[in-house]
PDB file of C-alpha atoms and ligand atoms in Angstrom:
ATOM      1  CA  UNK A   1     -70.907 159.157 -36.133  1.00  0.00           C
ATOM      2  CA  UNK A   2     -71.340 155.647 -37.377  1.00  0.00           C
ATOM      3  CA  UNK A   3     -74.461 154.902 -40.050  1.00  0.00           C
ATOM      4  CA  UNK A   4     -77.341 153.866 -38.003  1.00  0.00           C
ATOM      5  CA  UNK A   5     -76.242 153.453 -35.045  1.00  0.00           C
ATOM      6  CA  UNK A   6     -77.849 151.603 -32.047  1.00  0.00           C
ATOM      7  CA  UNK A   7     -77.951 154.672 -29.924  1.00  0.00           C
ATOM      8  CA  UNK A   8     -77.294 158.331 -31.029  1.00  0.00           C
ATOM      9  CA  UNK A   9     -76.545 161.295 -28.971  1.00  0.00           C
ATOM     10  CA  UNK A  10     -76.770 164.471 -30.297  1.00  0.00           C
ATOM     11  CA  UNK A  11     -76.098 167.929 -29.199  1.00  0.00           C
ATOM     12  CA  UNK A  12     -77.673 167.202 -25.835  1.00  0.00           C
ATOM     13  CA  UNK A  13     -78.500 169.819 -23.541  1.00  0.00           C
ATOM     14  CA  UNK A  14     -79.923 169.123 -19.587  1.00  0.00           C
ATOM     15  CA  UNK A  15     -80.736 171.845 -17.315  1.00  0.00           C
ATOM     16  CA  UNK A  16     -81.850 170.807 -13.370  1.00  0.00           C
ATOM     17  CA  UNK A  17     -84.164 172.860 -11.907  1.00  0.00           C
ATOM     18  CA  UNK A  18     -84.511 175.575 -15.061  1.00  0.00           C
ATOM     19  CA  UNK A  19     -80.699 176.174 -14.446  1.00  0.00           C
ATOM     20  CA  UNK A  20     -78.051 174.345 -13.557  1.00  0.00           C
ATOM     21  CA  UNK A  21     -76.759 173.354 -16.803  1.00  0.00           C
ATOM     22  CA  UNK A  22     -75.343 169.716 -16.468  1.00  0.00           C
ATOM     23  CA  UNK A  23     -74.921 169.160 -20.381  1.00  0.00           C
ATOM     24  CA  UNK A  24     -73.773 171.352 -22.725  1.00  0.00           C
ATOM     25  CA  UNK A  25     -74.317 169.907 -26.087  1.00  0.00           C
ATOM     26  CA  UNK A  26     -72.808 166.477 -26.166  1.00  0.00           C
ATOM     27  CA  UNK A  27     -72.810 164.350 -28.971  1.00  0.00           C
ATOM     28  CA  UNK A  28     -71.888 160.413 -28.726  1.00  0.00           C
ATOM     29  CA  UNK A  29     -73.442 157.168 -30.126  1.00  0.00           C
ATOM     30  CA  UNK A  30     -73.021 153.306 -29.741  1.00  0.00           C
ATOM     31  CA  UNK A  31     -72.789 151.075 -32.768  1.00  0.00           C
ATOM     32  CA  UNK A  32     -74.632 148.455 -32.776  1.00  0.00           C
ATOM     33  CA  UNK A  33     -73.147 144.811 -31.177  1.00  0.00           C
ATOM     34  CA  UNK A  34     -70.402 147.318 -29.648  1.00  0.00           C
ATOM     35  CA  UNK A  35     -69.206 148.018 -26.100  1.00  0.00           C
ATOM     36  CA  UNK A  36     -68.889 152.183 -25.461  1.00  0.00           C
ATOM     37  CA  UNK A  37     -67.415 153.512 -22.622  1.00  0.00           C
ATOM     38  CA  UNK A  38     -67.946 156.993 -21.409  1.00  0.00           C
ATOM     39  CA  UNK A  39     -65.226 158.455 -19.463  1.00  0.00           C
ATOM     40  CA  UNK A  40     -65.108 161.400 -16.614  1.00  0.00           C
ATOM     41  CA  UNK A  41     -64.654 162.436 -13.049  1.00  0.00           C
ATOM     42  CA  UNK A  42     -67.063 163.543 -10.499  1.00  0.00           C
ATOM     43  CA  UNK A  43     -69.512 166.031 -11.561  1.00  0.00           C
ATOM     44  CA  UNK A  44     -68.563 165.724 -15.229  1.00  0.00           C
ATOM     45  CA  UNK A  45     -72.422 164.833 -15.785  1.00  0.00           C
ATOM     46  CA  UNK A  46     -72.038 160.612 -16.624  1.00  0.00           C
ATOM     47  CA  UNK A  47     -75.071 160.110 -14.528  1.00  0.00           C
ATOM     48  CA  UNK A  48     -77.112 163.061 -16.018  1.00  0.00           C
ATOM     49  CA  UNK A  49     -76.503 161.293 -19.620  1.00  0.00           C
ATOM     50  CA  UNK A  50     -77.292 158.062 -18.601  1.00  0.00           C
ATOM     51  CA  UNK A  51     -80.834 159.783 -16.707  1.00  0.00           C
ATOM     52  CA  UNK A  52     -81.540 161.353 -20.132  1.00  0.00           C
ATOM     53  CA  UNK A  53     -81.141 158.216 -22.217  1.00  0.00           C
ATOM     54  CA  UNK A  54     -83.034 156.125 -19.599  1.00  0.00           C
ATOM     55  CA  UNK A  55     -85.711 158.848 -19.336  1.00  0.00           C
ATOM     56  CA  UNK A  56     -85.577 159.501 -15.759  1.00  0.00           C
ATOM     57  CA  UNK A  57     -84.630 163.130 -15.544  1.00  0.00           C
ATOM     58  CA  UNK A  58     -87.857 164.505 -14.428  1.00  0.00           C
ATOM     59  CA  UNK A  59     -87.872 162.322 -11.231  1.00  0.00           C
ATOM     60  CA  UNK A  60     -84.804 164.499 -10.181  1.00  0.00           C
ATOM     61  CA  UNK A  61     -85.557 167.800 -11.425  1.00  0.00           C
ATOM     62  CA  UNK A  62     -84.220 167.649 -14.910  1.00  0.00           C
ATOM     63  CA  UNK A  63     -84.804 168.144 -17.942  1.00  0.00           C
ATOM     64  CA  UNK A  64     -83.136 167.856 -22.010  1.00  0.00           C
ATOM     65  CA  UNK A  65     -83.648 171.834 -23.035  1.00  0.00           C
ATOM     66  CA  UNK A  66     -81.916 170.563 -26.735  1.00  0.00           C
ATOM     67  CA  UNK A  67     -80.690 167.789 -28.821  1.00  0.00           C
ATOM     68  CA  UNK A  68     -82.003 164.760 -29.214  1.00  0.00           C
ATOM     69  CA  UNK A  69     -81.633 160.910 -28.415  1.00  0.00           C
ATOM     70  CA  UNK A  70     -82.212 158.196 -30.707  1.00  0.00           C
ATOM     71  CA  UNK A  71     -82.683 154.338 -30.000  1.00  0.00           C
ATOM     72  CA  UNK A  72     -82.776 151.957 -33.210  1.00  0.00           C
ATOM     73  CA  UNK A  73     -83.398 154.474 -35.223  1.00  0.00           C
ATOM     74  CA  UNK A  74     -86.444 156.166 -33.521  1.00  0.00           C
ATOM     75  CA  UNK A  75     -86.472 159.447 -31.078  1.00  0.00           C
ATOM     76  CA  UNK A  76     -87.035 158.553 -26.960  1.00  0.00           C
ATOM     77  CA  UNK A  77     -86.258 162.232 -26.183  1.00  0.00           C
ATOM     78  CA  UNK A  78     -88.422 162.348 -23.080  1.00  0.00           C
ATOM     79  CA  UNK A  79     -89.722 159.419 -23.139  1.00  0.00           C
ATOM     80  CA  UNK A  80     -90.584 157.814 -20.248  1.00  0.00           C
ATOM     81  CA  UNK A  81     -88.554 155.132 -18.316  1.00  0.00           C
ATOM     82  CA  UNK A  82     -91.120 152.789 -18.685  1.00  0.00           C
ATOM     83  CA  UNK A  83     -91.467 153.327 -22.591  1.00  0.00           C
ATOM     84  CA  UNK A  84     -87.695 152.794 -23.112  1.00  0.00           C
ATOM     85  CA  UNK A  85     -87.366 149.949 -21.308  1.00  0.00           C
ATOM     86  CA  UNK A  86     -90.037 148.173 -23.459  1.00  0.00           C
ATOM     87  CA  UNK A  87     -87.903 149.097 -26.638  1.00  0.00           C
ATOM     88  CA  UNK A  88     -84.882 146.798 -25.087  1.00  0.00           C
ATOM     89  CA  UNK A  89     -82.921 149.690 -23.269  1.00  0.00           C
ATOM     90  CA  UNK A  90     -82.660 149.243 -19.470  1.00  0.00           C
ATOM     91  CA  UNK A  91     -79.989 150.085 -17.098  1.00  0.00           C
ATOM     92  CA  UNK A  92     -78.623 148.788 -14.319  1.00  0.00           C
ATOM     93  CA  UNK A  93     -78.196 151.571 -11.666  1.00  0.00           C
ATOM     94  CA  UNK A  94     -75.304 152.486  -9.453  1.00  0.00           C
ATOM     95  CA  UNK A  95     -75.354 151.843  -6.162  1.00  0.00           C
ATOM     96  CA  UNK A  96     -76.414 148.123  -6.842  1.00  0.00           C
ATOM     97  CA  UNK A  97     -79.972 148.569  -5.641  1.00  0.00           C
ATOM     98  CA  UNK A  98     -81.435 145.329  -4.989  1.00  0.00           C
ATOM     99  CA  UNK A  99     -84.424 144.330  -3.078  1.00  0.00           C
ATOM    100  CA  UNK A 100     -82.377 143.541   0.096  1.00  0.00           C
ATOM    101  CA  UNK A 101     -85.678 141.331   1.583  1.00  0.00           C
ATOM    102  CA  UNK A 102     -86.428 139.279  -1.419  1.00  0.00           C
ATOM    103  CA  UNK A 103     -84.294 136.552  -2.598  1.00  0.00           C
ATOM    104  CA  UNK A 104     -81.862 136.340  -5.158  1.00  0.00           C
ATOM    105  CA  UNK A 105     -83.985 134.652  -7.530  1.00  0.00           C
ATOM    106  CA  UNK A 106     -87.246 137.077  -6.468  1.00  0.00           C
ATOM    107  CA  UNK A 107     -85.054 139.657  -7.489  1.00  0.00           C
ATOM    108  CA  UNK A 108     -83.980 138.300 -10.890  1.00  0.00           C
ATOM    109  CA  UNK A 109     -87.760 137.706 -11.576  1.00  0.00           C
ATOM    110  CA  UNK A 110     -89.005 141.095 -10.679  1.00  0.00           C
ATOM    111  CA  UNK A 111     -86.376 141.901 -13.505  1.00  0.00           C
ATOM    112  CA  UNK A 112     -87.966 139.881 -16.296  1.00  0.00           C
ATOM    113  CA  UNK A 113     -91.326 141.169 -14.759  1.00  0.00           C
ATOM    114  CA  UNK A 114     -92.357 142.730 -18.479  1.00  0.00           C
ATOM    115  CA  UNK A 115     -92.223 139.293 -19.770  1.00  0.00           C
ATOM    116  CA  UNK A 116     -94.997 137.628 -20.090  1.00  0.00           C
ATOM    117  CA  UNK A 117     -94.170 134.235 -21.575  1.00  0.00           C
ATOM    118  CA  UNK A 118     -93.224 131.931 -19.462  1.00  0.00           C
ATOM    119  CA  UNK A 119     -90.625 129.483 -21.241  1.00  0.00           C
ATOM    120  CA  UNK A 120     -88.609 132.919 -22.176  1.00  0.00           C
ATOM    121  CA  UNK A 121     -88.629 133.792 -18.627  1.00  0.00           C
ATOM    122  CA  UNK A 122     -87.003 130.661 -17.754  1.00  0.00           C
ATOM    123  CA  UNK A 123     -85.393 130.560 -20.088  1.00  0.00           C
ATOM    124  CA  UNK A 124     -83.590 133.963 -19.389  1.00  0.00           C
ATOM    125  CA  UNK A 125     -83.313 132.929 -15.630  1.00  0.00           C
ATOM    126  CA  UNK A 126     -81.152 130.133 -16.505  1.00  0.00           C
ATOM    127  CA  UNK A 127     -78.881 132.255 -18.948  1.00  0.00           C
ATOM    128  CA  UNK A 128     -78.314 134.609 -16.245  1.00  0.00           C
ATOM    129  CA  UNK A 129     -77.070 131.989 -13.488  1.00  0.00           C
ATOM    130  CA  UNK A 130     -75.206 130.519 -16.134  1.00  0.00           C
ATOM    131  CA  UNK A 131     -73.173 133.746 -16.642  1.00  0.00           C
ATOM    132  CA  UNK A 132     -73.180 134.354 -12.815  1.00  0.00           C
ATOM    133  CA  UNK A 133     -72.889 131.049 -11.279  1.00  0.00           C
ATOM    134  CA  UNK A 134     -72.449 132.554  -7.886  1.00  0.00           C
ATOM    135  CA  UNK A 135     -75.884 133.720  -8.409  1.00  0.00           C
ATOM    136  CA  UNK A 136     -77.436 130.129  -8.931  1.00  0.00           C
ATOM    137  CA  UNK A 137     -75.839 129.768  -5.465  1.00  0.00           C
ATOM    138  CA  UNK A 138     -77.038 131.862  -3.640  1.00  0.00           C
ATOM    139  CA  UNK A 139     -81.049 131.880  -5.654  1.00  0.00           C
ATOM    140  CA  UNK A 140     -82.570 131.509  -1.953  1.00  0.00           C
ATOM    141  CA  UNK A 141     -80.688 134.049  -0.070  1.00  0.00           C
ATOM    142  CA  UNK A 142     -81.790 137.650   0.369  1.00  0.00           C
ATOM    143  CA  UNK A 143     -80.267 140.054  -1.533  1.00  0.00           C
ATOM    144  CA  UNK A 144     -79.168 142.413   1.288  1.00  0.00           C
ATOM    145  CA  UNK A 145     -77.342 139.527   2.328  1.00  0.00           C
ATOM    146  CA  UNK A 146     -74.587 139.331  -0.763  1.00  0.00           C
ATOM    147  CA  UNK A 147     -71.611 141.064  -0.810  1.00  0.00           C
ATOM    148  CA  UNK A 148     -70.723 144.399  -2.832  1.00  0.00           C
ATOM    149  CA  UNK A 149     -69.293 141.672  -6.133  1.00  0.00           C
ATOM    150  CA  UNK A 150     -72.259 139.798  -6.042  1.00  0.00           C
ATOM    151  CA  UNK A 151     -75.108 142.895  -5.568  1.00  0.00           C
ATOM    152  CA  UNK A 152     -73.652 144.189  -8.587  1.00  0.00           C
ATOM    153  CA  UNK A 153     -73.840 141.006 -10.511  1.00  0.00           C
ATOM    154  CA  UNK A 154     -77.148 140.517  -8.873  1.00  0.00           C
ATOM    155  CA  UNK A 155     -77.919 144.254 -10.225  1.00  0.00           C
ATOM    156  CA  UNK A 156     -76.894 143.258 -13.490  1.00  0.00           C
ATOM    157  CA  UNK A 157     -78.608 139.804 -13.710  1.00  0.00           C
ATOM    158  CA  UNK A 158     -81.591 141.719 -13.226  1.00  0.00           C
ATOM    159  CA  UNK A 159     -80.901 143.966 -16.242  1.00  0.00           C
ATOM    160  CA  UNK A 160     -80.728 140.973 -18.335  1.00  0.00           C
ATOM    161  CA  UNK A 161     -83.752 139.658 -17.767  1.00  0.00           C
ATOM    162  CA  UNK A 162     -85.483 141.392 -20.275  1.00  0.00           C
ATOM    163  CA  UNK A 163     -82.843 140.263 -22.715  1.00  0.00           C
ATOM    164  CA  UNK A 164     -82.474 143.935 -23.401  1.00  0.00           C
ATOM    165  CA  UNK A 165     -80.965 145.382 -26.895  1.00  0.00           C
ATOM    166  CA  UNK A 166     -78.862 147.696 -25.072  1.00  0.00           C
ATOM    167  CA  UNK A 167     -77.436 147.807 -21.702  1.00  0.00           C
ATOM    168  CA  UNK A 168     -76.699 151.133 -19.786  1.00  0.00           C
ATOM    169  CA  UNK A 169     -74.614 150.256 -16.750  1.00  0.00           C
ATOM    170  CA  UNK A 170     -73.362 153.115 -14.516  1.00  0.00           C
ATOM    171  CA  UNK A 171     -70.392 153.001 -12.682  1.00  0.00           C
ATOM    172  CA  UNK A 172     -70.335 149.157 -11.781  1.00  0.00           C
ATOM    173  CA  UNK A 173     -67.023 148.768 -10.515  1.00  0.00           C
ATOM    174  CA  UNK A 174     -67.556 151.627  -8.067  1.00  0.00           C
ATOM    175  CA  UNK A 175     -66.339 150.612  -4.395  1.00  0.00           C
ATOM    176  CA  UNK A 176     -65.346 147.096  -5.670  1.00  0.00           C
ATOM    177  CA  UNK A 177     -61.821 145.101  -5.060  1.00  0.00           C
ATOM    178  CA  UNK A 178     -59.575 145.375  -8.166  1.00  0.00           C
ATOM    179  CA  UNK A 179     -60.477 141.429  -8.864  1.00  0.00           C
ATOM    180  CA  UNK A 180     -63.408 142.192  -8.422  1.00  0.00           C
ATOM    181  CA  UNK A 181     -63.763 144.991 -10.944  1.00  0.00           C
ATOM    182  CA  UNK A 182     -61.494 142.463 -13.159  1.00  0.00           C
ATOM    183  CA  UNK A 183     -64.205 140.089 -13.081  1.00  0.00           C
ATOM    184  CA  UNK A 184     -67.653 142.499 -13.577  1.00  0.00           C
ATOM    185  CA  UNK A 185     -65.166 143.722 -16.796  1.00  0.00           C
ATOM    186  CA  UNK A 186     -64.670 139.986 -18.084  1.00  0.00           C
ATOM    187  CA  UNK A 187     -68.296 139.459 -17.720  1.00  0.00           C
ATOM    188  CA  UNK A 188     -69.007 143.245 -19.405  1.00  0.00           C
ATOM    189  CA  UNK A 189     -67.163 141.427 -23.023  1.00  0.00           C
ATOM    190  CA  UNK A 190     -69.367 138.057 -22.712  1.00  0.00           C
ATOM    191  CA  UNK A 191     -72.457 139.614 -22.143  1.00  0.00           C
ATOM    192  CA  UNK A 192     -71.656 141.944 -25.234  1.00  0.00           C
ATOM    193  CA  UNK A 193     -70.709 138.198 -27.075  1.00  0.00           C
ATOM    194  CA  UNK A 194     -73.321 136.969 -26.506  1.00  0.00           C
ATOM    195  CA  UNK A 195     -74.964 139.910 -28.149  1.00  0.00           C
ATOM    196  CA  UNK A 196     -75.725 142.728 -26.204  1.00  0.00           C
ATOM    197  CA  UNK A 197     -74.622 146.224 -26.855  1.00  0.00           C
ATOM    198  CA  UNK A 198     -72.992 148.067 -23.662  1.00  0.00           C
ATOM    199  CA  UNK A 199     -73.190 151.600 -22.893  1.00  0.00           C
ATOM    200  CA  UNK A 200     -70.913 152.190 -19.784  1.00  0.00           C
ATOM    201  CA  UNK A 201     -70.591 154.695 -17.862  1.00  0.00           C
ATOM    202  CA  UNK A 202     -67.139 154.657 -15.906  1.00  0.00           C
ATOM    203  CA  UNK A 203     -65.045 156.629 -13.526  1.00  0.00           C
ATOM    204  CA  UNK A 204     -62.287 153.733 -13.614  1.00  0.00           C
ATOM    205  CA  UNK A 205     -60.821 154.737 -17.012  1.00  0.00           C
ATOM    206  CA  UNK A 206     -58.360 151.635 -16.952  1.00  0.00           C
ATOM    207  CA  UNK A 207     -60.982 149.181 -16.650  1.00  0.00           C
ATOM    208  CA  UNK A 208     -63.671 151.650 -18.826  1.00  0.00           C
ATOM    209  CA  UNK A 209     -60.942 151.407 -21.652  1.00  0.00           C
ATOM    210  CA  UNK A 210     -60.347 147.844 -21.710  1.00  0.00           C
ATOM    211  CA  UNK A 211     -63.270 146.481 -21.721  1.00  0.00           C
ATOM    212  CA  UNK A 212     -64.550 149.456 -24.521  1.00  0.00           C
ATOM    213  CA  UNK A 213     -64.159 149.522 -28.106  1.00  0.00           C
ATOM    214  CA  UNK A 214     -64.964 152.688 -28.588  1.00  0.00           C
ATOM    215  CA  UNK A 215     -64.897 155.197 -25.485  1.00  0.00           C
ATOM    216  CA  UNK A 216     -65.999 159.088 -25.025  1.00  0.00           C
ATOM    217  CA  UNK A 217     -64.286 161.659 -22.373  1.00  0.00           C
ATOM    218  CA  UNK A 218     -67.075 163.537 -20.625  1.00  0.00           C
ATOM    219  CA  UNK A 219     -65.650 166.827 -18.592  1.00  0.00           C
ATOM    220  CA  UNK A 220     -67.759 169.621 -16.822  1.00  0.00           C
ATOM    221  CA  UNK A 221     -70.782 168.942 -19.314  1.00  0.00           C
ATOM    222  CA  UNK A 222     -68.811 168.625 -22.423  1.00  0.00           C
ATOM    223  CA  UNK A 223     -67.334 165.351 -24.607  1.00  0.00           C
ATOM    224  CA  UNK A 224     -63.718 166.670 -24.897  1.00  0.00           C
ATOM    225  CA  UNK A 225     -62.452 162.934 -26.481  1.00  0.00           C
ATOM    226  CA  UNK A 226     -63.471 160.710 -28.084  1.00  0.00           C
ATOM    227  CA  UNK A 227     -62.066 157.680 -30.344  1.00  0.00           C
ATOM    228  CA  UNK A 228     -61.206 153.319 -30.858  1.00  0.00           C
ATOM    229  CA  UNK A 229     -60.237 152.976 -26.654  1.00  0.00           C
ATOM    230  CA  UNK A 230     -56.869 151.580 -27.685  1.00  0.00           C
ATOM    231  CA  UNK A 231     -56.392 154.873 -29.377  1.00  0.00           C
ATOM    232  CA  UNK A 232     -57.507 156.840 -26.410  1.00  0.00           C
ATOM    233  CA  UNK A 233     -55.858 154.816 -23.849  1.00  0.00           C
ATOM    234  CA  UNK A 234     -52.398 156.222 -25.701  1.00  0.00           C
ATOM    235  CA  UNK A 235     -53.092 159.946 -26.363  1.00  0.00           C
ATOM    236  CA  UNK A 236     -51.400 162.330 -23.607  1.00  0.00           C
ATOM    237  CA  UNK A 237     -54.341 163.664 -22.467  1.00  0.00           C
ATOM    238  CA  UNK A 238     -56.069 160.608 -21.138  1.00  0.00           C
ATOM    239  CA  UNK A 239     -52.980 158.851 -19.902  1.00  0.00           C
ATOM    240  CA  UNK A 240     -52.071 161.843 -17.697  1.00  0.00           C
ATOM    241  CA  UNK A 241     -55.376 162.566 -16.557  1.00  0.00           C
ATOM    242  CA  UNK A 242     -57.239 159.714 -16.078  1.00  0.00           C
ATOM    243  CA  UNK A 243     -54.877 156.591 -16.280  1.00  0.00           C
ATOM    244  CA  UNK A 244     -52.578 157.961 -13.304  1.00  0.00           C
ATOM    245  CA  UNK A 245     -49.794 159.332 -15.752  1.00  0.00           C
ATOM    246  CA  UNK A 246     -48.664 155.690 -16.879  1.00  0.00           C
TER     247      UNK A 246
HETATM  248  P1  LIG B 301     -70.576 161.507 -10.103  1.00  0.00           P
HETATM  249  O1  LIG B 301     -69.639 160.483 -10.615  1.00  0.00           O
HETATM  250  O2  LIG B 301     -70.041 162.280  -8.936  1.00  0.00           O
HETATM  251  O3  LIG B 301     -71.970 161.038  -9.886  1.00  0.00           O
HETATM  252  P2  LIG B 301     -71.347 162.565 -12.630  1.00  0.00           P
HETATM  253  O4  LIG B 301     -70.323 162.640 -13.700  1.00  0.00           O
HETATM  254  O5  LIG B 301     -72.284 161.447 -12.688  1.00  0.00           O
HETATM  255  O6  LIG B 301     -70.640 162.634 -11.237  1.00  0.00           O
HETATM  256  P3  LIG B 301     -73.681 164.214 -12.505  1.00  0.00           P
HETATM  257  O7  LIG B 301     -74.185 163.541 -11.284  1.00  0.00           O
HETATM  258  O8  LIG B 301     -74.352 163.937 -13.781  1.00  0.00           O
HETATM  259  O9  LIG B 301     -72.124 163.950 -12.673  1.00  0.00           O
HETATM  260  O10 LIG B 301     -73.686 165.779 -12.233  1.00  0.00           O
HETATM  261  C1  LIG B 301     -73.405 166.763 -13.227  1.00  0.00           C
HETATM  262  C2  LIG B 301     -73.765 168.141 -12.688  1.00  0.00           C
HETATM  263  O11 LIG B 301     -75.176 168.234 -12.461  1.00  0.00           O
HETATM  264  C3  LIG B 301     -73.119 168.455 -11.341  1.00  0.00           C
HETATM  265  O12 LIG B 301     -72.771 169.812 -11.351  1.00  0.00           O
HETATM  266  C4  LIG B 301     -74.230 168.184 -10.348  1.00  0.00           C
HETATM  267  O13 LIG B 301     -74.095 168.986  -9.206  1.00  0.00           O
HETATM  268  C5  LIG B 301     -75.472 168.556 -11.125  1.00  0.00           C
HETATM  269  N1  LIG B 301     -76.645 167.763 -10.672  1.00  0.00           N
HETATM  270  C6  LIG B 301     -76.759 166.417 -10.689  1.00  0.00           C
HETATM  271  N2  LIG B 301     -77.980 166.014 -10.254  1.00  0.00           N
HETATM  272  C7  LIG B 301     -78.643 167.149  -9.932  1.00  0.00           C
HETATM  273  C8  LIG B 301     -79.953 167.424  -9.421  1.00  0.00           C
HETATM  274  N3  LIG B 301     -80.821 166.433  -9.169  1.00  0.00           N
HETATM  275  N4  LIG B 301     -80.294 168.721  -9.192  1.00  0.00           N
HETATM  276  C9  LIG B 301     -79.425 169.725  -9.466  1.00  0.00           C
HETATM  277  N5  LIG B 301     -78.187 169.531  -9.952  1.00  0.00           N
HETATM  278  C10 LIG B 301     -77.788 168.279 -10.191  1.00  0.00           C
END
């Protein structure tokens, strides 16, 4: 692992329910300014990790049974999501769960609802429609009413109200068009310029890998890769199994 970096894995464990053992000791960590990408197929446990670090295991049954996570420096193990989020971690959840009856802008403000002053709010409001103009469009339309592209940018928007530290997004090119995916992944690198760190969480190992600089193969509970994501993106292993053998 890198010296101090922005968030460390190590040797997690999760069990659901007392036994189902959906993590078996895996280790990972983002540097700080960097984009990660964490790599595996259904089931491998991606969402279970990203539960952990966002502290929402026990709303599902889980739990960490050993290891520990560590954000700037300082132990959230268990903390709850509420606690994280305040120390400028917050994730934007699959799915793209918006409030489909309030409007794009309601939503974006119930994002930033942790902060208080109200020139930073703005302020963050207008950053976010400048990095999704489609969004500034569409401020007085309901958010069930956007398409699949736009919820997710809506979803992410959201994220980035807080002007969080670190940004967990899970699976967000999931049921998207390939331009579409091409476009969330362009907008993955500027949000990362403009200097947020990026832990995400991707079954599309193409687009996971390009967008990465560093990248982390999860199978069956288990990190059996890891490396720079150009380096990955060439070993046998990954091109075989998750980049369709090219
Ligand atoms: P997917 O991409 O399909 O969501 P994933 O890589 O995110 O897969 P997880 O959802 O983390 O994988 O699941 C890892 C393992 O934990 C699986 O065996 C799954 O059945 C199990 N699991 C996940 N959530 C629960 C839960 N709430 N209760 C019990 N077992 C669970």
């Amino acid at each position: 692992p890198p010296e101090d970096p922005l968030l460390a894995v190590a040797d997690l464990e999760v069990r659901y329910d007392g036994a189902v053992q959906a993590l078996r000791g895996v280790s990972l960590w983002v540097p700080r300014g960097s984009v990660v990408a964490v790599l595996g197929s259904n089931g491998a446990g991606k969402t279970t990790l990203l539960r952990a670090i966002s502290g929402s295991l026990g709303n599902v049954g889980g739990a960490v049974t050993a290891g520990s996570i560590h954000f700037d420096g300082k132990p959230i193990t268990g903390g709850a999501a509420a606690e994280t989020m305040r120390s400028g971690l917050v994730q934007v959840p699959e799915g793209r769960r918006v409030f489909r009856d309030l409007t794009v802008e309601e939503n974006l403000r119930a994002g930033g609802f942790a902060v208080r002053d109200r020139a930073a709010k703005r302020e963050a409001l207008t950053r976010v429609f400048d990095l999704f103009p489609v969004l500034a469009r569409r401020r007085r339309q309901r958010g069930g009413l956007l398409s699949g592209g736009e919820q997710q940018m809506l979803a992410m928007g959201r994220a980035l109200m807080s002007a969080p530290r670190l940004l967990l997004l899970d699976e967000p090119s999931l049921g998207l068009a390939p331009q579409l995916v091409h476009q969330i992944g362009e907008l993955i690198t500027e949000i990362n310029e403009q200097g947020t760190s990026v832990l995400l969480i991707e079954q599309n190992a193409a687009m996971g890998l390009r967008v990465s600089d560093v990248a982390f193969v999860l199978e069956v509970g288990t990190v059996t890769a890891a490396g720079p994501a150009e380096e990955l993106a060439a070993t046998d292993e990954v091109r075989q199994r998750y980049l369709g053998g090219t």
